[in-house]
Tab-separated table of C-alpha atoms in Angstrom:
chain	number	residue	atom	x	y	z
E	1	UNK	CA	-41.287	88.614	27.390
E	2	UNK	CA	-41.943	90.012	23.736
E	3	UNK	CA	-41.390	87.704	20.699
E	4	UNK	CA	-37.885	88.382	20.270
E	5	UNK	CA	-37.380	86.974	16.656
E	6	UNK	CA	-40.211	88.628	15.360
E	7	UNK	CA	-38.745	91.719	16.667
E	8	UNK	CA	-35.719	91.146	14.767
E	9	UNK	CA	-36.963	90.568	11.562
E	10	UNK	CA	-39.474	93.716	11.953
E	11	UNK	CA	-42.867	91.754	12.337
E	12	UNK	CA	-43.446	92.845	15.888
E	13	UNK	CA	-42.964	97.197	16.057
E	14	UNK	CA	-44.965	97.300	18.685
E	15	UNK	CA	-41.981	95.578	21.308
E	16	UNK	CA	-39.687	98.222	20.163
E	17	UNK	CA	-40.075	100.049	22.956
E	18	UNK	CA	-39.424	97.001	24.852
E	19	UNK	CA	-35.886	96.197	23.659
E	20	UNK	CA	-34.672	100.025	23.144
E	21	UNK	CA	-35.688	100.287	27.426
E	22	UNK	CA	-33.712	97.039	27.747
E	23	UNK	CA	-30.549	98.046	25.395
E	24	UNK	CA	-30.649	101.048	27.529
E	25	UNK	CA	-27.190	102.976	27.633
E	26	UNK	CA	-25.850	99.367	27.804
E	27	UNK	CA	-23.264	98.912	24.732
E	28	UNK	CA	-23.243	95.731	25.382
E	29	UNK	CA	-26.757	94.600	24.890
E	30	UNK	CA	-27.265	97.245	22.262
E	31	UNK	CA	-24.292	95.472	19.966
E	32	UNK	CA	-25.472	92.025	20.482
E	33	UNK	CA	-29.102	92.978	19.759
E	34	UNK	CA	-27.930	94.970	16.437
E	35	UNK	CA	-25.754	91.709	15.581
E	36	UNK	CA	-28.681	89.508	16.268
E	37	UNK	CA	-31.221	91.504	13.743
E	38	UNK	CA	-28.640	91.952	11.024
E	39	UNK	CA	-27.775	88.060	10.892
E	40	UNK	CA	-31.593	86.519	11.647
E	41	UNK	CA	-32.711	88.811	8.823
E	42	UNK	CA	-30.589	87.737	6.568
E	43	UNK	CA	-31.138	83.882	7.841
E	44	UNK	CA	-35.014	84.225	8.587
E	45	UNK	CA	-36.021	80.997	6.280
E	46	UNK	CA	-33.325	79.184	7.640
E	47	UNK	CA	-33.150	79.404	11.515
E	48	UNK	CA	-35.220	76.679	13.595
E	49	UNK	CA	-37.253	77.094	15.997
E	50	UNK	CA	-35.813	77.467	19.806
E	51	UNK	CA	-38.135	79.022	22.526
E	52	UNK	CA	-38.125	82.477	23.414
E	53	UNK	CA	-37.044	81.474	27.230
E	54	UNK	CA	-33.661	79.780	25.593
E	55	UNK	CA	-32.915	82.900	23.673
E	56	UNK	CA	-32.889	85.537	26.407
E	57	UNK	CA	-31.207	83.181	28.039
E	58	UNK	CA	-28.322	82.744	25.812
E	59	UNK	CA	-28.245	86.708	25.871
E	60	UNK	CA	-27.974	86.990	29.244
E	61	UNK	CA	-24.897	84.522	29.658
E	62	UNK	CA	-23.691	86.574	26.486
E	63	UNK	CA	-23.633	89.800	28.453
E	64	UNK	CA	-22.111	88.371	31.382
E	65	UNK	CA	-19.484	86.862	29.590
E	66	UNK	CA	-18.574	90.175	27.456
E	67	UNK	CA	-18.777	91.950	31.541
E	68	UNK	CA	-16.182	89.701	33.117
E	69	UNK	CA	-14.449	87.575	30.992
E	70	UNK	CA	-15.194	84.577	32.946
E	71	UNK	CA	-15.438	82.592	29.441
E	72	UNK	CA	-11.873	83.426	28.467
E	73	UNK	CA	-8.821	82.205	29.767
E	74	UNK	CA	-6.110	85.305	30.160
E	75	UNK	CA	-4.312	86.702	26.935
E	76	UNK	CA	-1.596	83.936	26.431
E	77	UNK	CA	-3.263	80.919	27.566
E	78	UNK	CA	-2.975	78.425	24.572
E	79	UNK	CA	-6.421	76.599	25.366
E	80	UNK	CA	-9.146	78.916	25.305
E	81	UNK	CA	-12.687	77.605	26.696
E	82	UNK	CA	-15.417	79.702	25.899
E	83	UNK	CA	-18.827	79.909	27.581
E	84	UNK	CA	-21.898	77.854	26.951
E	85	UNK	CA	-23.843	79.852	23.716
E	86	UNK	CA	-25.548	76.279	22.717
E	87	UNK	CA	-25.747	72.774	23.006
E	88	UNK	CA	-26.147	72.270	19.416
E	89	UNK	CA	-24.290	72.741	16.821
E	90	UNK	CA	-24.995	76.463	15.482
E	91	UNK	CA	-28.508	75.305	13.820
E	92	UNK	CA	-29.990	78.393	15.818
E	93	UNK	CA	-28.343	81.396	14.231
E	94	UNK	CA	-29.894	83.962	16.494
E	95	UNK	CA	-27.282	82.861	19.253
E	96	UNK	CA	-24.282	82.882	16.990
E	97	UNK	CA	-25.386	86.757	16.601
E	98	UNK	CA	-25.888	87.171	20.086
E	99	UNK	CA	-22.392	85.447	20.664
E	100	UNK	CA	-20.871	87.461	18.381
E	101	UNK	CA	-22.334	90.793	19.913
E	102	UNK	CA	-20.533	89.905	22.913
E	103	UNK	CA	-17.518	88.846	21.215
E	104	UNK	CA	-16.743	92.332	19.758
E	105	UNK	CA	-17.398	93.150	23.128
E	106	UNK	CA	-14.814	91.402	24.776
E	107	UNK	CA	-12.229	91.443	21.985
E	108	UNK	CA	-11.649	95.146	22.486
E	109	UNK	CA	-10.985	94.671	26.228
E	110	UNK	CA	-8.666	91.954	25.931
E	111	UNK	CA	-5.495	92.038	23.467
E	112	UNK	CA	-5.042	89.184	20.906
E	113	UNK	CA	-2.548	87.004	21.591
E	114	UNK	CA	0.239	85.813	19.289
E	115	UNK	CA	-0.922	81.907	18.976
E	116	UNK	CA	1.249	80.696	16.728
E	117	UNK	CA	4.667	79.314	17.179
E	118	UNK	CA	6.067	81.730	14.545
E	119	UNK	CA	5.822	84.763	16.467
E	120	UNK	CA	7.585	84.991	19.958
E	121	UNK	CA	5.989	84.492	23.100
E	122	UNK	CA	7.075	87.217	25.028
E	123	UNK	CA	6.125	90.657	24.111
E	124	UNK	CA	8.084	93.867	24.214
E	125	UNK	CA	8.201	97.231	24.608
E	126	UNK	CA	9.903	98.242	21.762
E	127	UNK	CA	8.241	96.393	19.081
E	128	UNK	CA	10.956	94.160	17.190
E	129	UNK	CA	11.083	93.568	13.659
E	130	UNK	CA	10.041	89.883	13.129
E	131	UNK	CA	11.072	88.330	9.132
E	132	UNK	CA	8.500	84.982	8.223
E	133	UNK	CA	9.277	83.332	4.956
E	134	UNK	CA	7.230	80.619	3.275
E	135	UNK	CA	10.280	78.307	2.160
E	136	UNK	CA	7.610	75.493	1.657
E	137	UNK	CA	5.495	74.212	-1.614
E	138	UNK	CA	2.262	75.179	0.836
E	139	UNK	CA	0.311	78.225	1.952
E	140	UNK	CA	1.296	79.338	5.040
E	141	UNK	CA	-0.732	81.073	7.549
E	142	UNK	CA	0.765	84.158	9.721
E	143	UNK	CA	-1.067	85.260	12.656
E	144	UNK	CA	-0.524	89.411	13.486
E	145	UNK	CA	-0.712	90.168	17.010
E	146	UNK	CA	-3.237	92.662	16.369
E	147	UNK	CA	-5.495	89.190	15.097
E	148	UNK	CA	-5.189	89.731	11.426
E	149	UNK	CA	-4.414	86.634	9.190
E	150	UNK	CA	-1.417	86.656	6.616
E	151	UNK	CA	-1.794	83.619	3.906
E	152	UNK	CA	1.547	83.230	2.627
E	153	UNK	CA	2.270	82.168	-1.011
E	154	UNK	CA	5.168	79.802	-1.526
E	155	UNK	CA	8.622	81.743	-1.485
E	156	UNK	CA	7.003	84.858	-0.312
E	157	UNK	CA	8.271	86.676	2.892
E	158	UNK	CA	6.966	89.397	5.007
E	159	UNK	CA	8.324	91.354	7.794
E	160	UNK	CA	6.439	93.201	10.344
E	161	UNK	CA	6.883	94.593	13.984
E	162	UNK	CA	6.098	91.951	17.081
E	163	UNK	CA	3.418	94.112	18.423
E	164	UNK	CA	1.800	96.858	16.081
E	165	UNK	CA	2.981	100.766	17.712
E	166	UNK	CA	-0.036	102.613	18.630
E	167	UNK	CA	-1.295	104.186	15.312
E	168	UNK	CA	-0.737	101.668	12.593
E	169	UNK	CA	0.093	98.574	11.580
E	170	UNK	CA	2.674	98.193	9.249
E	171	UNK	CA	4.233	94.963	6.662
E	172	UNK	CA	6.177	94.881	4.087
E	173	UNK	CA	5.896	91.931	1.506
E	174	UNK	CA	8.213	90.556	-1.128
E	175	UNK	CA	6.107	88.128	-3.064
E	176	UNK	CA	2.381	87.365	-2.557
E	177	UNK	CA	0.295	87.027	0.065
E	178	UNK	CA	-3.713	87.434	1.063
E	179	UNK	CA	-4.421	89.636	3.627
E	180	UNK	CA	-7.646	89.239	5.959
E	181	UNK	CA	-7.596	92.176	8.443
E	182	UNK	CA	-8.698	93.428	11.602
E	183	UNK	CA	-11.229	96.621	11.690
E	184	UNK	CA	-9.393	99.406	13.730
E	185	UNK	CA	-9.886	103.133	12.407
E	186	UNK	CA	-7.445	104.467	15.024
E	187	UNK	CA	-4.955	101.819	13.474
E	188	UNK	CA	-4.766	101.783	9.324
E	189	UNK	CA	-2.631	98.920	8.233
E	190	UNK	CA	-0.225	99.393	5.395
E	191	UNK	CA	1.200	96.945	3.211
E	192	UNK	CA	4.996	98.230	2.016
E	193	UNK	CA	5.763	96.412	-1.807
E	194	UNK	CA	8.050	97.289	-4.244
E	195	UNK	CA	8.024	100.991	-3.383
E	196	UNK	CA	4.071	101.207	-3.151
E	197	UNK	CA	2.103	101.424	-0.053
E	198	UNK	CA	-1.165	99.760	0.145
E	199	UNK	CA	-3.386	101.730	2.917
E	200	UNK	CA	-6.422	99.646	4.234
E	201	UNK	CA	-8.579	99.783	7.697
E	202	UNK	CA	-9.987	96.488	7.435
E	203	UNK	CA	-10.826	94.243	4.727
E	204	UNK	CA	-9.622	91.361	2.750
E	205	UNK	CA	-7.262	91.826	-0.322
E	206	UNK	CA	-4.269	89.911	-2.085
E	207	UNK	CA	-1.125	91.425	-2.986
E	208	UNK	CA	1.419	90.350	-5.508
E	209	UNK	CA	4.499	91.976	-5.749
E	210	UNK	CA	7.627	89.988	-6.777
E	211	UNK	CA	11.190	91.217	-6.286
E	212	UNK	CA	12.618	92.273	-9.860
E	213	UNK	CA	9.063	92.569	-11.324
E	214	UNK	CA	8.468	95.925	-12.076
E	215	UNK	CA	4.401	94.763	-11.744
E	216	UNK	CA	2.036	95.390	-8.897
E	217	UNK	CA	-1.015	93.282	-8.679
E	218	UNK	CA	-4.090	93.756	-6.258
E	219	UNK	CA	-7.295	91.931	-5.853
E	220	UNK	CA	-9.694	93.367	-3.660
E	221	UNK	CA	-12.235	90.514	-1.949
E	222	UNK	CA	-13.836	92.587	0.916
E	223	UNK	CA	-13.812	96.787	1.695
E	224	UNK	CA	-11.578	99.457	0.366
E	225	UNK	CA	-8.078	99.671	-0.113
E	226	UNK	CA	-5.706	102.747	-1.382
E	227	UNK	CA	-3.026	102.349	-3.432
E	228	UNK	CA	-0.250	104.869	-3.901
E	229	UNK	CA	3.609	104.926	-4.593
E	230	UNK	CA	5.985	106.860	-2.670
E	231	UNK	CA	9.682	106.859	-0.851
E	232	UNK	CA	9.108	105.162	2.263
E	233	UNK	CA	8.867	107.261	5.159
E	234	UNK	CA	7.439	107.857	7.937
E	235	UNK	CA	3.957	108.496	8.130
E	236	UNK	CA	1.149	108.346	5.086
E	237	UNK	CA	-1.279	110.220	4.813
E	238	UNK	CA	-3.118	109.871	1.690
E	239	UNK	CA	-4.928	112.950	1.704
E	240	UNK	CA	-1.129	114.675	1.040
E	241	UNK	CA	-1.050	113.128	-2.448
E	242	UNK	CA	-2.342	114.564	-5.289
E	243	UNK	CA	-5.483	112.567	-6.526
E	244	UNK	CA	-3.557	111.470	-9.498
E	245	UNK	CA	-1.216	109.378	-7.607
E	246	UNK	CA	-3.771	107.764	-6.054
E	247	UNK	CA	-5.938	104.576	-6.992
E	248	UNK	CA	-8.568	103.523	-5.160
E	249	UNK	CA	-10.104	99.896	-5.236
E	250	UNK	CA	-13.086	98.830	-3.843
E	251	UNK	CA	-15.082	95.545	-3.015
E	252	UNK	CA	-14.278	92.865	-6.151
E	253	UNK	CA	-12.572	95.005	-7.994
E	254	UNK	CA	-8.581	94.607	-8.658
E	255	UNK	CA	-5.503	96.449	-10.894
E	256	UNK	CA	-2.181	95.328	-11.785
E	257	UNK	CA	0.281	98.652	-11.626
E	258	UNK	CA	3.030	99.134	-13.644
E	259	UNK	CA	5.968	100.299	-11.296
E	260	UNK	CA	8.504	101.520	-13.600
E	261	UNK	CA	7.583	104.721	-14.276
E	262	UNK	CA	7.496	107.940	-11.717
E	263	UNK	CA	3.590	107.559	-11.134
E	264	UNK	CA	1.719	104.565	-10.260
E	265	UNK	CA	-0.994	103.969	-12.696
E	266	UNK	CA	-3.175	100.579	-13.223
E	267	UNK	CA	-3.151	98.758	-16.745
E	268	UNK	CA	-6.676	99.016	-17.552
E	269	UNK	CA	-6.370	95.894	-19.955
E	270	UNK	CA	-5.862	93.981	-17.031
E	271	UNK	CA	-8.283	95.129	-14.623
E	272	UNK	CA	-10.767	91.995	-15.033
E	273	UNK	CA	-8.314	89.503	-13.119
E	274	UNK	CA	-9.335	85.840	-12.309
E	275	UNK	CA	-8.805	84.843	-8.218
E	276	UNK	CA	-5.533	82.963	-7.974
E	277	UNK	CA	-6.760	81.531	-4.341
E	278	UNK	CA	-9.332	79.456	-3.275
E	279	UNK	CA	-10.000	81.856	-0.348
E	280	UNK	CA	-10.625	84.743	-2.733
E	281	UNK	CA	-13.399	83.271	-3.879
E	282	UNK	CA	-14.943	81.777	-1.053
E	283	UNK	CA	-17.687	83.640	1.075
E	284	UNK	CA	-17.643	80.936	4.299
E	285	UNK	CA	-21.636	80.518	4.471
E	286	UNK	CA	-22.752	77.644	5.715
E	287	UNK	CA	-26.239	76.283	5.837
E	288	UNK	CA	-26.453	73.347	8.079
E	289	UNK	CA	-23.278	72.122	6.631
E	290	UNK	CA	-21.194	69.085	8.174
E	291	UNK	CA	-18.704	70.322	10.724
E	292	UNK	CA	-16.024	68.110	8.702
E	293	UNK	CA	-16.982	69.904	5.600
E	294	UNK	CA	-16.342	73.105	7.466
E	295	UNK	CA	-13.205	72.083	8.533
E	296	UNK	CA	-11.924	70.817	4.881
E	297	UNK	CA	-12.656	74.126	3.645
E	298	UNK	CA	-10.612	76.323	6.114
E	299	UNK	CA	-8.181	73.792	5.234
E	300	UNK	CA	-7.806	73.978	1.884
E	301	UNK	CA	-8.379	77.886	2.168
E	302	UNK	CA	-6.005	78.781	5.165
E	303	UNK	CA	-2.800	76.334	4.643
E	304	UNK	CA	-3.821	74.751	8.497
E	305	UNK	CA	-4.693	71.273	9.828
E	306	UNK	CA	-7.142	70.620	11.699
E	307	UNK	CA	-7.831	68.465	14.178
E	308	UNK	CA	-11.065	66.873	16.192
E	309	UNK	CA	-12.609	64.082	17.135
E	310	UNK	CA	-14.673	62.875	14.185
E	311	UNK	CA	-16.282	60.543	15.702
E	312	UNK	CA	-18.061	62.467	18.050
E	313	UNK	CA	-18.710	65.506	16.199
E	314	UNK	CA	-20.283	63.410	13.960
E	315	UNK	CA	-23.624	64.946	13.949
E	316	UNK	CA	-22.565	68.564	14.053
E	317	UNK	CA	-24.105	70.739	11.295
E	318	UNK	CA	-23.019	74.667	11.175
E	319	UNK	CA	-25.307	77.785	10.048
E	320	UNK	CA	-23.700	80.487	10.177
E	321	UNK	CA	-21.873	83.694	7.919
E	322	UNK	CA	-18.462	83.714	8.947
E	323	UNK	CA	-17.506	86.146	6.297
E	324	UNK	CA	-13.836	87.595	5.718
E	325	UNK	CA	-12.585	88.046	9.051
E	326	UNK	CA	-9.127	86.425	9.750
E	327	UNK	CA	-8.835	82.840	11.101
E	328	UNK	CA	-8.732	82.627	14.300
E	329	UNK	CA	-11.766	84.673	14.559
E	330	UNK	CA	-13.589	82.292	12.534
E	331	UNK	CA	-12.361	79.279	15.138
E	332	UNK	CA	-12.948	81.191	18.010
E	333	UNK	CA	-16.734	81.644	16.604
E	334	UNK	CA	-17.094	77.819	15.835
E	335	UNK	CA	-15.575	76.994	19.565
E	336	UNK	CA	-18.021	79.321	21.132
E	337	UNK	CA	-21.297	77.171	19.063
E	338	UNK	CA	-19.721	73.947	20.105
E	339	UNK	CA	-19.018	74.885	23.825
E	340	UNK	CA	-15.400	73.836	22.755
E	341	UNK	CA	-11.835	73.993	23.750
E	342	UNK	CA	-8.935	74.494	20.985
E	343	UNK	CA	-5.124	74.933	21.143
E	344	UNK	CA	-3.145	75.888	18.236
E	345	UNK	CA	0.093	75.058	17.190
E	346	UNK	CA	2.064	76.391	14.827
E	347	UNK	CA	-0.507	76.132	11.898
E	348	UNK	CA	-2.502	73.057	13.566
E	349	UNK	CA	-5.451	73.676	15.529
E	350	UNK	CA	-6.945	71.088	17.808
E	351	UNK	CA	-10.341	71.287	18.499
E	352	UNK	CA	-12.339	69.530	21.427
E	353	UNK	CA	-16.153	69.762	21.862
E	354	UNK	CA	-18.890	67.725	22.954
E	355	UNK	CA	-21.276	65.749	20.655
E	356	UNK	CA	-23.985	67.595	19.194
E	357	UNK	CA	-27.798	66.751	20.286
């Protein structure tokens, strides 16, 4: 079998035919070998050594797993177990990528399911408005049912529809809240605040708009959002607005609008604000980094508990990106490393995996 690392990180062109005949028409093996160059490259010094053998065998259970779900209890099962990837814990990146391929995979076959206590168990038909507020002195995380994550400031509310209508996804906010969503062109999400609509397809971004305060403020972490200000109706298409009414913020950059007027313009002497969050200005890389440490950090970032055994994860280490995507994303990837189970509670996880070799 060719060298498949050095085939990854481009020191081996002459096995491309190799893997392109083995991707095939497959979209399956040709996402998790795209995921698997994009992350060794960018982890090349760091990954250790595992033998070639081990690797195409982790892709093969990968693939099976993204073919028949085997790995993944049914849509509202509160304990998901997730198939072997590897024994240790995540010190060979290449799998997480090849995990991850098949992940995607999977995730578009099989709806999220609403894990936490605040949303209601059963869906409907006719999605039904649901109202969370954060009446606590904490963050609170809110998980969407389409898998996006909600971090909810203290006295801050947002009200949304049980399960997102085909199309969009839709919540409006009174207060402030950080926003971690989902990638799903055929479904933009809008944010509905004070009178301005916030249009974004997936990203991460915090919001602040307070009730009685003619101010909008955003903060733009991850991607692209649009802001505009309109009567709220149905539909928004952002390409029926006149340029002028429209502000677009990218990747770190962030605007506080003044909402007063007819038009919604950003104060320019603002523009350069500091992130009020911890998660804002966290990137979640680790580099064989403690598990606890791990752990602390979602934490601290998400407003969660969580729980494991400490004394036998004791010797688990994590490499691994887990960038901006929401929560339970991020937990699902750690569960598939440590060949764990978790259940989730309200906003307390429980996680239990084996000891690491």
């Amino acid at each position: 079998m060719p060298r498949f690392r050095e085939w990854c990180l481009g020191e081996a062109p002459e096995t491309d035919d190799f893997w392109k005949d083995w991707a095939g028409s497959d979209p399956v093996r040709k996402e998790v070998l795209e995921h698997a160059r994009e992350i060794t490259r960018s982890f090349q010094d760091k990954i250790q050594p595992v033998s070639e053998a081990y690797i195409f065998e982790k892709v093969s259970l990968a693939i099976s797993a993204a073919r028949d779900g085997d790995g993944i209890s049914p849509p509202r099962a509160k304990s998901i177990r997730w198939i072997p990837f590897v024994k240790t814990a995540a010190s060979v990146l290449l799998v997480v990528a090849l995990g991850w391929g098949a992940y995607l995979y999977y995730d578009r076959k099989v709806p999220v399911s609403a894990e936490t206590s605040s949303l209601p168990a059963a869906a409907v038909a006719d999605p039904q408005l649901i109202t969370i507020q954060n009446t606590g002195s904490q963050l609170r995380h809110v998980h969407l049912s389409d898998g996006s994550s909600v971090i909810l400031q203290p006295g801050s509310r947002i009200r949304f529809s049980e399960i997102f209508p085909a199309g969009k996804r839709e919540v409006h906010l009174s207060g402030e809240a950080f926003f971690e969503v989902v990638k799903n062109k055929k479904a933009p999400f809008y944010v509905l605040a004070n009178e301005t609509i916030t249009k974004v397809v997936g990203t991460s971004f915090r919001i602040k708009a307070k009730p009685g305060v003619p101010l909008l403020e955003v903060n733009v972490k991850s991607g692209t959002v649009v802001v505009f200000k309109d009567k709220m109706k149905a539909g928004y298409d952002v390409s029926a607005y006149p340029g002028d009414r429209v502000t677009v913020l990218n990747k770190n950059e962030n605007a506080v609008f003044e909402l007063s007027g007819a038009e919604l313009l950003p104060q320019p002497e603002l523009h350069n604000m500091p992130a009020r969050l911890s998660i804002e200005k966290l990137g979640f890389v680790y580099e064989s980094t403690p598990l606890a440490d791990v752990f602390a950090e979602l934490e601290a970032a998400y407003g969660v508990t969580i729980k494991y055994n400490s004394e036998q994860l004791a010797g688990c280490s994590l490499t691994a990106e887990l960038s901006d995507e929401p929560l339970f994303t991020k937990i699902k990837w750690i569960a598939a490393i440590l060949e764990a189970e978790y259940t989730i509670t309200d906003n307390e996880i429980i996680i239990n995996g084996k000891p690491c070799q």
